[in-house]
PDB file of C-alpha atoms in Angstrom:
ATOM      1  CA  MET A   1       7.303  20.303  -5.820  1.00 81.00           C
ATOM      2  CA  ILE A   2       8.372  17.141  -5.720  1.00 91.00           C
ATOM      3  CA  GLU A   3       6.574  15.356  -8.901  1.00 92.00           C
ATOM      4  CA  SER A   4       4.590  11.986  -8.501  1.00 95.00           C
ATOM      5  CA  HIS A   5       5.439   8.916 -10.744  1.00 93.00           C
ATOM      6  CA  TRP A   6       1.392   9.317 -12.775  1.00 93.00           C
ATOM      7  CA  SER A   7      -0.580  11.648 -12.823  1.00 92.00           C
ATOM      8  CA  LYS A   8      -4.733  11.824 -13.408  1.00 92.00           C
ATOM      9  CA  GLU A   9      -4.072  13.030 -16.911  1.00 91.00           C
ATOM     10  CA  ASN A  10      -1.379  10.312 -17.874  1.00 88.00           C
ATOM     11  CA  HIS A  11      -3.382   7.073 -16.338  1.00 88.00           C
ATOM     12  CA  SER A  12      -6.857   8.112 -15.427  1.00 90.00           C
ATOM     13  CA  GLU A  13      -7.578   4.805 -15.474  1.00 88.00           C
ATOM     14  CA  LEU A  14      -5.534   4.572 -12.138  1.00 91.00           C
ATOM     15  CA  TRP A  15      -8.848   7.024 -10.596  1.00 94.00           C
ATOM     16  CA  ASN A  16     -11.589   4.276 -11.570  1.00 93.00           C
ATOM     17  CA  ARG A  17     -12.817   3.414  -8.909  1.00 95.00           C
ATOM     18  CA  THR A  18     -14.493   0.408  -7.906  1.00 95.00           C
ATOM     19  CA  PRO A  19     -18.601  -0.037  -6.366  1.00 96.00           C
ATOM     20  CA  ILE A  20     -16.754  -1.149  -2.560  1.00 96.00           C
ATOM     21  CA  LYS A  21     -18.104   1.317   0.683  1.00 96.00           C
ATOM     22  CA  TYR A  22     -15.551   0.957   2.781  1.00 98.00           C
ATOM     23  CA  SER A  23     -16.163   1.430   6.430  1.00 98.00           C
ATOM     24  CA  ARG A  24     -14.402   3.509   8.856  1.00 97.00           C
ATOM     25  CA  MET A  25     -13.258   3.071  12.539  1.00 97.00           C
ATOM     26  CA  LYS A  26     -11.732   5.226  15.919  1.00 97.00           C
ATOM     27  CA  MET A  27      -7.604   3.877  15.770  1.00 96.00           C
ATOM     28  CA  SER A  28      -8.944   4.108  19.612  1.00 95.00           C
ATOM     29  CA  GLU A  29     -10.914   1.235  19.352  1.00 96.00           C
ATOM     30  CA  LEU A  30      -8.474  -1.890  17.652  1.00 95.00           C
ATOM     31  CA  LYS A  31      -5.959   0.467  21.396  1.00 92.00           C
ATOM     32  CA  ASP A  32      -8.998  -0.339  23.600  1.00 95.00           C
ATOM     33  CA  ARG A  33      -9.114  -4.487  21.143  1.00 94.00           C
ATOM     34  CA  GLY A  34      -5.372  -4.716  22.765  1.00 94.00           C
ATOM     35  CA  ILE A  35      -3.752  -3.804  19.532  1.00 94.00           C
ATOM     36  CA  ASN A  36      -0.858  -1.190  20.022  1.00 91.00           C
ATOM     37  CA  SER A  37       2.341  -0.144  17.778  1.00 96.00           C
ATOM     38  CA  GLN A  38       4.327   2.564  19.287  1.00 96.00           C
ATOM     39  CA  LEU A  39       5.399   3.657  16.307  1.00 97.00           C
ATOM     40  CA  LEU A  40       2.373   3.378  14.543  1.00 97.00           C
ATOM     41  CA  ASP A  41       1.043   5.770  18.236  1.00 96.00           C
ATOM     42  CA  TYR A  42       3.557   8.328  17.466  1.00 97.00           C
ATOM     43  CA  LEU A  43       2.428   8.330  13.013  1.00 97.00           C
ATOM     44  CA  ILE A  44      -1.237   9.020  13.494  1.00 95.00           C
ATOM     45  CA  GLU A  45       0.305  11.773  15.778  1.00 96.00           C
ATOM     46  CA  ASN A  46       1.887  13.518  14.411  1.00 97.00           C
ATOM     47  CA  LEU A  47       2.071  12.363  10.479  1.00 97.00           C
ATOM     48  CA  PRO A  48       0.686  15.328   8.518  1.00 97.00           C
ATOM     49  CA  TYR A  49      -3.056  16.047   6.464  1.00 96.00           C
ATOM     50  CA  GLY A  50      -2.434  14.026   3.287  1.00 97.00           C
ATOM     51  CA  ALA A  51      -0.258  11.055   5.053  1.00 98.00           C
ATOM     52  CA  HIS A  52      -1.315   7.745   5.373  1.00 98.00           C
ATOM     53  CA  VAL A  53      -0.235   4.618   6.936  1.00 98.00           C
ATOM     54  CA  GLY A  54      -1.714   1.649   5.092  1.00 98.00           C
ATOM     55  CA  GLY A  55      -0.938  -2.347   3.728  1.00 96.00           C
ATOM     56  CA  GLY A  56       0.027  -4.147   5.607  1.00 95.00           C
ATOM     57  CA  PHE A  57       1.316  -3.103   8.534  1.00 97.00           C
ATOM     58  CA  LEU A  58      -1.380  -3.010   8.792  1.00 98.00           C
ATOM     59  CA  SER A  59      -3.423  -5.713   9.234  1.00 97.00           C
ATOM     60  CA  SER A  60      -0.112  -7.427  10.764  1.00 97.00           C
ATOM     61  CA  LEU A  61      -1.128  -5.877  13.556  1.00 97.00           C
ATOM     62  CA  ILE A  62      -5.072  -5.904  12.873  1.00 97.00           C
ATOM     63  CA  GLN A  63      -4.726  -9.847  12.995  1.00 95.00           C
ATOM     64  CA  LYS A  64      -1.484  -9.146  16.187  1.00 95.00           C
ATOM     65  CA  LYS A  65       1.002 -11.037  14.113  1.00 95.00           C
ATOM     66  CA  PRO A  66       3.148  -7.867  14.110  1.00 93.00           C
ATOM     67  CA  GLU A  67       6.390 -10.577  11.990  1.00 92.00           C
ATOM     68  CA  ARG A  68       4.586 -10.697   9.658  1.00 93.00           C
ATOM     69  CA  ALA A  69       5.113  -6.482   8.223  1.00 94.00           C
ATOM     70  CA  GLY A  70       7.581  -6.816   6.310  1.00 93.00           C
ATOM     71  CA  ASP A  71       7.814  -2.384   5.579  1.00 97.00           C
ATOM     72  CA  VAL A  72       5.618   0.449   6.839  1.00 98.00           C
ATOM     73  CA  ASP A  73       4.037   2.366   3.744  1.00 98.00           C
ATOM     74  CA  ILE A  74       3.346   5.624   3.654  1.00 98.00           C
ATOM     75  CA  PHE A  75       1.446   6.426   1.108  1.00 98.00           C
ATOM     76  CA  PHE A  76      -0.063  10.353  -0.070  1.00 98.00           C
ATOM     77  CA  SER A  77      -2.863  12.939  -1.385  1.00 96.00           C
ATOM     78  CA  GLU A  78      -0.768  15.398  -2.044  1.00 94.00           C
ATOM     79  CA  PRO A  79       2.805  16.119  -2.542  1.00 96.00           C
ATOM     80  CA  SER A  80       3.611  18.732   0.437  1.00 97.00           C
ATOM     81  CA  ALA A  81       2.119  15.732   2.461  1.00 98.00           C
ATOM     82  CA  PHE A  82       4.720  13.372   1.187  1.00 98.00           C
ATOM     83  CA  GLU A  83       7.430  16.734   2.161  1.00 97.00           C
ATOM     84  CA  THR A  84       6.512  16.374   5.061  1.00 97.00           C
ATOM     85  CA  VAL A  85       6.691  13.683   6.020  1.00 98.00           C
ATOM     86  CA  LEU A  86      10.560  13.829   4.485  1.00 97.00           C
ATOM     87  CA  LYS A  87      12.104  15.446   6.364  1.00 97.00           C
ATOM     88  CA  MET A  88      10.339  14.152   9.101  1.00 97.00           C
ATOM     89  CA  LEU A  89      12.866  11.267   9.090  1.00 97.00           C
ATOM     90  CA  ARG A  90      15.535  12.901   8.043  1.00 96.00           C
ATOM     91  CA  SER A  91      15.445  15.087  10.676  1.00 95.00           C
ATOM     92  CA  PRO A  92      13.267  13.381  13.436  1.00 96.00           C
ATOM     93  CA  SER A  93      11.935  14.246  16.685  1.00 94.00           C
ATOM     94  CA  ASN A  94      11.504  11.269  17.612  1.00 95.00           C
ATOM     95  CA  VAL A  95      13.613   8.000  18.775  1.00 96.00           C
ATOM     96  CA  LEU A  96      10.625   5.738  16.236  1.00 97.00           C
ATOM     97  CA  LEU A  97      11.436   7.949  13.203  1.00 97.00           C
ATOM     98  CA  SER A  98      15.916   8.016  14.097  1.00 96.00           C
ATOM     99  CA  GLY A  99      18.876   6.347  12.487  1.00 96.00           C
ATOM    100  CA  TYR A 100      16.880   5.492   9.154  1.00 97.00           C
ATOM    101  CA  ASP A 101      18.603   6.421   6.153  1.00 97.00           C
ATOM    102  CA  ALA A 102      17.349   7.171   2.776  1.00 96.00           C
ATOM    103  CA  VAL A 103      18.487   4.137   0.548  1.00 96.00           C
ATOM    104  CA  LEU A 104      17.734   6.666  -2.372  1.00 95.00           C
ATOM    105  CA  ASN A 105      19.295  10.338  -2.803  1.00 94.00           C
ATOM    106  CA  ASP A 106      18.209  13.647  -3.341  1.00 93.00           C
ATOM    107  CA  ALA A 107      18.173  13.878  -6.462  1.00 94.00           C
ATOM    108  CA  GLN A 108      16.723  10.166  -7.291  1.00 95.00           C
ATOM    109  CA  ILE A 109      14.408  11.079  -4.700  1.00 95.00           C
ATOM    110  CA  ALA A 110      12.854  13.942  -7.068  1.00 93.00           C
ATOM    111  CA  ASN A 111      13.400  12.230 -10.078  1.00 94.00           C
ATOM    112  CA  LYS A 112       9.806  11.457 -11.818  1.00 93.00           C
ATOM    113  CA  GLU A 113      10.657   7.722 -12.521  1.00 93.00           C
ATOM    114  CA  THR A 114      10.611   7.340  -8.488  1.00 95.00           C
ATOM    115  CA  ALA A 115       7.921   5.352  -6.969  1.00 95.00           C
ATOM    116  CA  VAL A 116       9.115   4.774  -3.985  1.00 96.00           C
ATOM    117  CA  VAL A 117      11.690   6.233  -1.393  1.00 97.00           C
ATOM    118  CA  LYS A 118      12.544   3.357   1.311  1.00 98.00           C
ATOM    119  CA  PHE A 119      13.884   4.776   4.664  1.00 98.00           C
ATOM    120  CA  GLU A 120      15.945   1.723   6.829  1.00 98.00           C
ATOM    121  CA  ALA A 121      17.739   1.891   9.766  1.00 97.00           C
ATOM    122  CA  THR A 122      19.641  -1.346  11.626  1.00 96.00           C
ATOM    123  CA  GLY A 123      16.831  -3.090  14.352  1.00 96.00           C
ATOM    124  CA  LYS A 124      13.697  -0.834  12.891  1.00 97.00           C
ATOM    125  CA  ILE A 125      10.782  -1.785  10.503  1.00 97.00           C
ATOM    126  CA  PRO A 126      12.021   0.071   7.095  1.00 98.00           C
ATOM    127  CA  ILE A 127       9.655   2.293   6.233  1.00 98.00           C
ATOM    128  CA  GLN A 128       8.387   3.980   2.584  1.00 98.00           C
ATOM    129  CA  LEU A 129       6.942   6.238   2.002  1.00 98.00           C
ATOM    130  CA  ILE A 130       5.006   5.929  -1.690  1.00 97.00           C
ATOM    131  CA  LYS A 131       4.258   8.752  -4.784  1.00 97.00           C
ATOM    132  CA  ILE A 132       3.515   6.206  -6.950  1.00 94.00           C
ATOM    133  CA  ILE A 133      -0.201   9.232  -7.683  1.00 96.00           C
ATOM    134  CA  TRP A 134      -1.383  11.087  -5.035  1.00 97.00           C
ATOM    135  CA  HIS A 135      -4.543   9.956  -3.621  1.00 97.00           C
ATOM    136  CA  THR A 136      -7.749  11.333  -4.181  1.00 97.00           C
ATOM    137  CA  ASP A 137      -8.434  10.807  -0.707  1.00 97.00           C
ATOM    138  CA  ALA A 138      -7.428   7.486   1.990  1.00 98.00           C
ATOM    139  CA  ALA A 139     -10.454   5.497   0.936  1.00 98.00           C
ATOM    140  CA  HIS A 140      -8.637   5.399  -2.752  1.00 97.00           C
ATOM    141  CA  VAL A 141      -4.802   4.206  -1.831  1.00 97.00           C
ATOM    142  CA  ILE A 142      -6.997   0.705  -0.350  1.00 97.00           C
ATOM    143  CA  ASP A 143      -9.419   1.031  -3.618  1.00 97.00           C
ATOM    144  CA  LEU A 144      -6.606  -0.095  -5.949  1.00 95.00           C
ATOM    145  CA  PHE A 145      -5.143  -3.154  -3.561  1.00 94.00           C
ATOM    146  CA  ASP A 146      -5.084  -6.097  -4.994  1.00 93.00           C
ATOM    147  CA  PHE A 147      -5.812  -7.875  -2.093  1.00 96.00           C
ATOM    148  CA  THR A 148      -8.819  -7.418   0.099  1.00 97.00           C
ATOM    149  CA  VAL A 149      -6.698  -8.841   3.156  1.00 97.00           C
ATOM    150  CA  CYS A 150      -4.202  -5.717   2.213  1.00 96.00           C
ATOM    151  CA  GLN A 151      -7.246  -2.994   2.352  1.00 98.00           C
ATOM    152  CA  PHE A 152      -6.143  -1.385   5.507  1.00 98.00           C
ATOM    153  CA  VAL A 153      -5.210   2.598   6.054  1.00 98.00           C
ATOM    154  CA  THR A 154      -5.524   5.303   8.494  1.00 98.00           C
ATOM    155  CA  GLU A 155      -6.823   8.752   7.629  1.00 97.00           C
ATOM    156  CA  GLY A 156      -5.856  10.412  10.556  1.00 95.00           C
ATOM    157  CA  ASP A 157      -7.118   8.666  14.241  1.00 95.00           C
ATOM    158  CA  GLU A 158      -9.852   6.730  11.219  1.00 98.00           C
ATOM    159  CA  LEU A 159      -9.063   3.694  10.106  1.00 98.00           C
ATOM    160  CA  ILE A 160     -10.728   2.696   6.841  1.00 98.00           C
ATOM    161  CA  PHE A 161     -10.873  -0.583   5.203  1.00 98.00           C
ATOM    162  CA  ASN A 162     -12.957  -3.216   3.286  1.00 98.00           C
ATOM    163  CA  PRO A 163     -14.931  -4.481   5.221  1.00 97.00           C
ATOM    164  CA  ALA A 164     -14.759  -8.400   3.698  1.00 97.00           C
ATOM    165  CA  GLY A 165     -10.882  -8.074   4.879  1.00 97.00           C
ATOM    166  CA  LEU A 166     -11.165  -8.604   8.635  1.00 96.00           C
ATOM    167  CA  ILE A 167     -13.496 -11.689   7.586  1.00 97.00           C
ATOM    168  CA  ASP A 168     -10.244 -12.664   5.694  1.00 98.00           C
ATOM    169  CA  LEU A 169      -8.434 -12.183   8.395  1.00 97.00           C
ATOM    170  CA  LEU A 170     -10.460 -14.206  10.706  1.00 96.00           C
ATOM    171  CA  ASN A 171      -9.842 -17.352   7.833  1.00 97.00           C
ATOM    172  CA  ASN A 172      -6.278 -15.864   7.033  1.00 97.00           C
ATOM    173  CA  GLN A 173      -7.540 -16.163   3.271  1.00 97.00           C
ATOM    174  CA  ILE A 174      -5.507 -14.101   0.207  1.00 97.00           C
ATOM    175  CA  VAL A 175      -9.475 -13.106  -1.383  1.00 97.00           C
ATOM    176  CA  ILE A 176      -9.047 -10.888  -4.741  1.00 95.00           C
ATOM    177  CA  HIS A 177     -10.090  -7.518  -4.540  1.00 94.00           C
ATOM    178  CA  ARG A 178      -9.022  -5.863  -7.804  1.00 89.00           C
ATOM    179  CA  ILE A 179      -6.157  -6.936 -10.629  1.00 82.00           C
ATOM    180  CA  GLU A 180      -4.432  -3.942 -12.494  1.00 65.00           C
ATOM    181  CA  VAL A 181      -1.106  -6.367 -13.066  1.00 54.00           C
ATOM    182  CA  HIS A 182      -0.171  -9.963 -13.948  1.00 57.00           C
ATOM    183  CA  MET A 183       3.588 -10.066 -14.314  1.00 57.00           C
ATOM    184  CA  ASP A 184       3.852  -9.409 -10.214  1.00 75.00           C
ATOM    185  CA  LEU A 185       1.044 -11.636  -9.326  1.00 80.00           C
ATOM    186  CA  LEU A 186       2.725 -14.814  -8.777  1.00 83.00           C
ATOM    187  CA  TYR A 187       5.921 -13.241  -6.489  1.00 86.00           C
ATOM    188  CA  ARG A 188       3.323 -11.375  -4.348  1.00 87.00           C
ATOM    189  CA  LEU A 189       1.296 -14.188  -4.157  1.00 91.00           C
ATOM    190  CA  THR A 190       4.274 -16.488  -2.395  1.00 92.00           C
ATOM    191  CA  LYS A 191       4.556 -13.159  -0.980  1.00 91.00           C
ATOM    192  CA  TYR A 192       1.438 -13.788   1.172  1.00 94.00           C
ATOM    193  CA  LEU A 193       2.016 -18.025   0.688  1.00 95.00           C
ATOM    194  CA  LYS A 194       5.049 -17.138   2.961  1.00 94.00           C
ATOM    195  CA  LYS A 195       3.572 -14.657   5.415  1.00 93.00           C
ATOM    196  CA  GLY A 196       1.288 -17.785   6.487  1.00 94.00           C
ATOM    197  CA  PHE A 197      -1.971 -16.662   4.673  1.00 97.00           C
ATOM    198  CA  GLU A 198      -4.077 -19.705   2.093  1.00 97.00           C
ATOM    199  CA  ALA A 199      -5.286 -19.465  -1.703  1.00 97.00           C
ATOM    200  CA  PRO A 200      -8.352 -20.696  -2.074  1.00 97.00           C
ATOM    201  CA  ALA A 201      -9.051 -22.404  -4.849  1.00 97.00           C
ATOM    202  CA  PHE A 202     -10.881 -19.060  -5.858  1.00 96.00           C
ATOM    203  CA  THR A 203      -8.248 -17.382  -6.019  1.00 95.00           C
ATOM    204  CA  LEU A 204      -5.983 -19.743  -7.566  1.00 94.00           C
ATOM    205  CA  ASP A 205      -9.218 -19.860 -10.109  1.00 94.00           C
ATOM    206  CA  ARG A 206      -9.121 -16.151 -10.891  1.00 91.00           C
ATOM    207  CA  ILE A 207      -4.794 -15.707 -10.333  1.00 88.00           C
ATOM    208  CA  THR A 208      -5.074 -17.994 -13.576  1.00 87.00           C
ATOM    209  CA  GLN A 209      -7.266 -17.220 -16.190  1.00 87.00           C
ATOM    210  CA  GLU A 210      -5.971 -13.319 -15.608  1.00 82.00           C
ATOM    211  CA  ILE A 211      -2.641 -14.844 -16.362  1.00 79.00           C
ATOM    212  CA  ILE A 212      -3.922 -16.228 -19.532  1.00 82.00           C
ATOM    213  CA  LYS A 213      -6.106 -12.988 -20.608  1.00 80.00           C
ATOM    214  CA  HIS A 214      -2.276 -11.172 -20.037  1.00 74.00           C
ATOM    215  CA  ASN A 215      -0.321 -13.508 -22.501  1.00 75.00           C
ATOM    216  CA  LYS A 216      -2.850 -13.130 -24.775  1.00 74.00           C
ATOM    217  CA  GLU A 217      -2.783  -9.152 -24.407  1.00 65.00           C
ATOM    218  CA  PRO A 218      -0.527  -6.866 -26.689  1.00 63.00           C
ATOM    219  CA  GLU A 219       2.442  -5.887 -24.622  1.00 57.00           C
ATOM    220  CA  SER A 220       1.328  -2.321 -24.903  1.00 51.00           C
ATOM    221  CA  ASN A 221      -1.760  -2.575 -24.623  1.00 55.00           C
ATOM    222  CA  ALA A 222       0.009  -3.547 -20.927  1.00 53.00           C
ATOM    223  CA  SER A 223      -2.121  -0.911 -17.989  1.00 52.00           C
ATOM    224  CA  PRO A 224       0.376   1.546 -16.302  1.00 46.00           C
ATOM    225  CA  VAL A 225       0.410  -0.822 -12.693  1.00 46.00           C
ATOM    226  CA  ARG A 226       1.441  -3.648 -15.058  1.00 45.00           C
ATOM    227  CA  ARG A 227       4.255  -1.910 -17.287  1.00 43.00           C
ATOM    228  CA  ILE A 228       5.592  -0.975 -13.950  1.00 40.00           C
ATOM    229  CA  ARG A 229       5.757  -3.936 -12.365  1.00 43.00           C
ATOM    230  CA  ASN A 230       7.774  -5.736 -15.508  1.00 41.00           C
ATOM    231  CA  ARG A 231       9.735  -3.178 -14.293  1.00 39.00           C
ATOM    232  CA  SER A 232      10.107  -4.569 -11.073  1.00 39.00           C
ATOM    233  CA  ASN A 233       8.698  -2.340  -9.167  1.00 39.00           C
ATOM    234  CA  PRO A 234       6.188  -3.441  -6.929  1.00 42.00           C
ATOM    235  CA  TYR A 235       2.415  -1.005  -5.898  1.00 52.00           C
ATOM    236  CA  PRO A 236       3.137  -2.010  -2.349  1.00 59.00           C
ATOM    237  CA  ALA A 237       0.709  -3.557   0.467  1.00 62.00           C
TER     238      ALA A 237
END
């Protein structure tokens, strides 16, 4: 059985949930509003229980700006779902998944130190299988995200999201949901600014305060997510 990078026994703080109440809607309601993606439709229909598409790929579709999506991130609630999707990509039964090759070899994929398994194909958007942790459920996935504009995830044929994220997408602004890491925060901010988002003054003020706080904190006290980003392996979204 493939292990996640971190477990609840070693890093229980990643299972601490925020008080946000997430909303649900049927994925078909997106299609009714002209939001379409053949790849997303195929994944929703074929992904096993415990596999969730989440992050910037979904928000870019909701904005009808697919060019903003750099990759498709798939998160997991259990290792069997990860292994099933791994097989789907290695032995595709549909042209939408054909041509993808893993950047890592089998030993690297199975290695507990590996947090993200990336698949690439010529002319297609990269697909990343995220095994940082096995999440409790789909809402747990987005509850760990830093920016509200990323907080969209699938669970079966439903979309789970932070309602505030829709407002921030509408205003094209970066608002912080949760900060677990600081070393990578400016990289993440720059990434979204390059996509065309704006950072309001209150977001910049909070980031500044978090960086100042981090610089005063001993590295030994850093959260695990912060330490993984220090190793240039950021939590994707």
